[in-house]
């Protein structure tokens, strides 16, 4: 079993709390991910993901996605050849693609950096992720 550890950036949200952001790679290009332990799936922004895919192909997702401040929203699916976090590399990932404009607007109003996706429970669980708040590190086992 291998382990990789990546830094977590803590983003203060109006002194009310915080969000966690990590850096990864989508098809070898740097990307920012909001860490959401309550999200069932990892999702990607429908506009931002186009910069990472050589020939974007999207299929309508038959299921409505819920969460991220909405009751339900239409989503699409696409295959991402490679997603990496440190030494962890996930190949041919069936990705959910949604409109994250409301997140971008909120982050912009708060002066926070833009995100390309939300790292959710599917990847966190399958790689037994451990968040170390003291060290500000996210560890994956694979």
XYZ file of C-alpha atoms in Angstrom:
142
model
C 0.000 0.000 0.000
C 1.247 3.461 -0.891
C 0.536 6.790 0.807
C 0.652 10.322 -0.526
C 0.100 13.539 1.408
C -0.832 16.926 -0.028
C -1.187 20.352 1.609
C -4.586 21.780 2.501
C -5.208 25.493 2.151
C -7.665 26.799 4.757
C -10.026 29.461 3.378
C -11.726 31.577 6.032
C -15.368 32.279 5.257
C -16.320 35.638 6.828
C -15.009 34.591 10.272
C -17.956 32.164 10.447
C -16.030 29.064 9.457
C -13.763 27.780 6.747
C -13.470 25.730 3.589
C -10.553 23.515 2.615
C -8.895 23.660 -0.795
C -6.327 21.314 -2.308
C -4.376 21.375 -5.526
C -4.397 18.519 -7.980
C -3.941 17.846 -11.666
C -6.560 17.174 -14.311
C -4.917 15.584 -17.342
C -1.579 17.001 -16.173
C -2.800 20.597 -15.734
C -3.020 22.264 -12.275
C -6.505 22.451 -10.764
C -8.048 23.672 -7.493
C -10.521 21.515 -5.560
C -12.821 22.401 -2.704
C -12.747 19.488 -0.225
C -16.305 18.538 0.728
C -16.529 15.511 3.016
C -20.327 15.728 2.835
C -20.459 15.527 -0.957
C -21.241 12.024 -2.147
C -19.386 12.481 -5.453
C -16.526 14.501 -6.833
C -17.896 17.030 -9.337
C -16.381 19.399 -11.862
C -17.444 22.799 -13.143
C -19.030 22.510 -16.597
C -17.178 25.508 -18.013
C -13.804 25.096 -16.276
C -13.461 21.411 -17.216
C -13.414 22.269 -20.934
C -9.896 23.716 -20.555
C -8.689 20.310 -19.308
C -10.228 18.070 -21.968
C -8.745 17.914 -25.486
C -12.129 17.149 -27.096
C -14.864 17.605 -24.481
C -17.674 15.074 -24.851
C -20.555 15.288 -22.413
C -23.555 13.006 -22.004
C -26.655 14.004 -20.093
C -26.729 12.349 -16.695
C -30.077 10.681 -16.112
C -29.888 11.423 -12.387
C -30.308 14.917 -10.955
C -27.450 15.993 -8.694
C -28.381 17.376 -5.293
C -26.453 19.477 -2.818
C -24.094 22.442 -3.129
C -26.831 24.794 -2.016
C -29.508 23.559 -4.409
C -32.268 20.958 -4.295
C -31.465 19.435 -7.656
C -29.664 20.384 -10.805
C -29.104 18.834 -14.196
C -25.711 17.259 -14.665
C -23.622 15.695 -17.371
C -20.971 12.987 -17.351
C -17.626 12.755 -19.108
C -14.493 10.672 -18.782
C -11.373 12.366 -17.445
C -8.260 10.424 -18.467
C -6.203 11.342 -15.377
C -6.809 13.060 -12.055
C -3.846 13.312 -9.676
C -3.395 14.324 -6.058
C 0.263 14.057 -5.094
C 1.344 10.533 -6.118
C -2.251 9.282 -6.355
C -3.321 8.961 -9.985
C -6.891 8.058 -10.925
C -7.328 6.958 -14.533
C -10.435 7.067 -16.734
C -12.590 8.696 -14.073
C -16.303 8.919 -14.901
C -16.860 12.526 -13.844
C -20.038 14.379 -12.942
C -20.088 17.842 -14.507
C -22.385 20.548 -13.119
C -22.796 24.313 -13.161
C -20.768 25.664 -10.218
C -21.488 29.309 -11.099
C -23.195 29.922 -7.729
C -20.035 28.734 -5.935
C -17.864 30.953 -8.155
C -20.077 33.966 -7.405
C -19.938 33.385 -3.647
C -16.176 32.892 -3.695
C -15.686 35.995 -5.822
C -17.758 38.111 -3.415
C -15.614 36.829 -0.523
C -12.341 37.411 -2.391
C -11.550 33.681 -2.483
C -9.813 31.811 -5.311
C -11.831 30.054 -8.002
C -12.247 26.278 -7.904
C -12.292 23.776 -10.769
C -14.073 21.033 -8.890
C -15.300 19.649 -5.593
C -13.403 16.678 -4.147
C -16.118 14.476 -2.684
C -16.769 11.278 -0.795
C -16.275 8.835 -3.664
C -12.549 9.600 -4.020
C -12.046 10.432 -0.338
C -13.582 7.119 0.762
C -12.094 4.863 -1.899
C -8.609 6.127 -1.018
C -9.200 6.161 2.768
C -8.420 9.873 2.974
C -7.364 11.326 6.310
C -7.535 15.048 7.033
C -4.918 16.267 9.496
C -6.108 19.704 10.567
C -3.081 20.362 12.754
C -0.586 19.733 9.931
C -2.960 21.027 7.218
C -2.452 17.863 5.177
C -4.702 15.472 3.286
C -3.424 11.899 3.123
C -4.520 9.261 0.596
C -3.870 5.505 0.722
C -3.688 3.550 -2.515
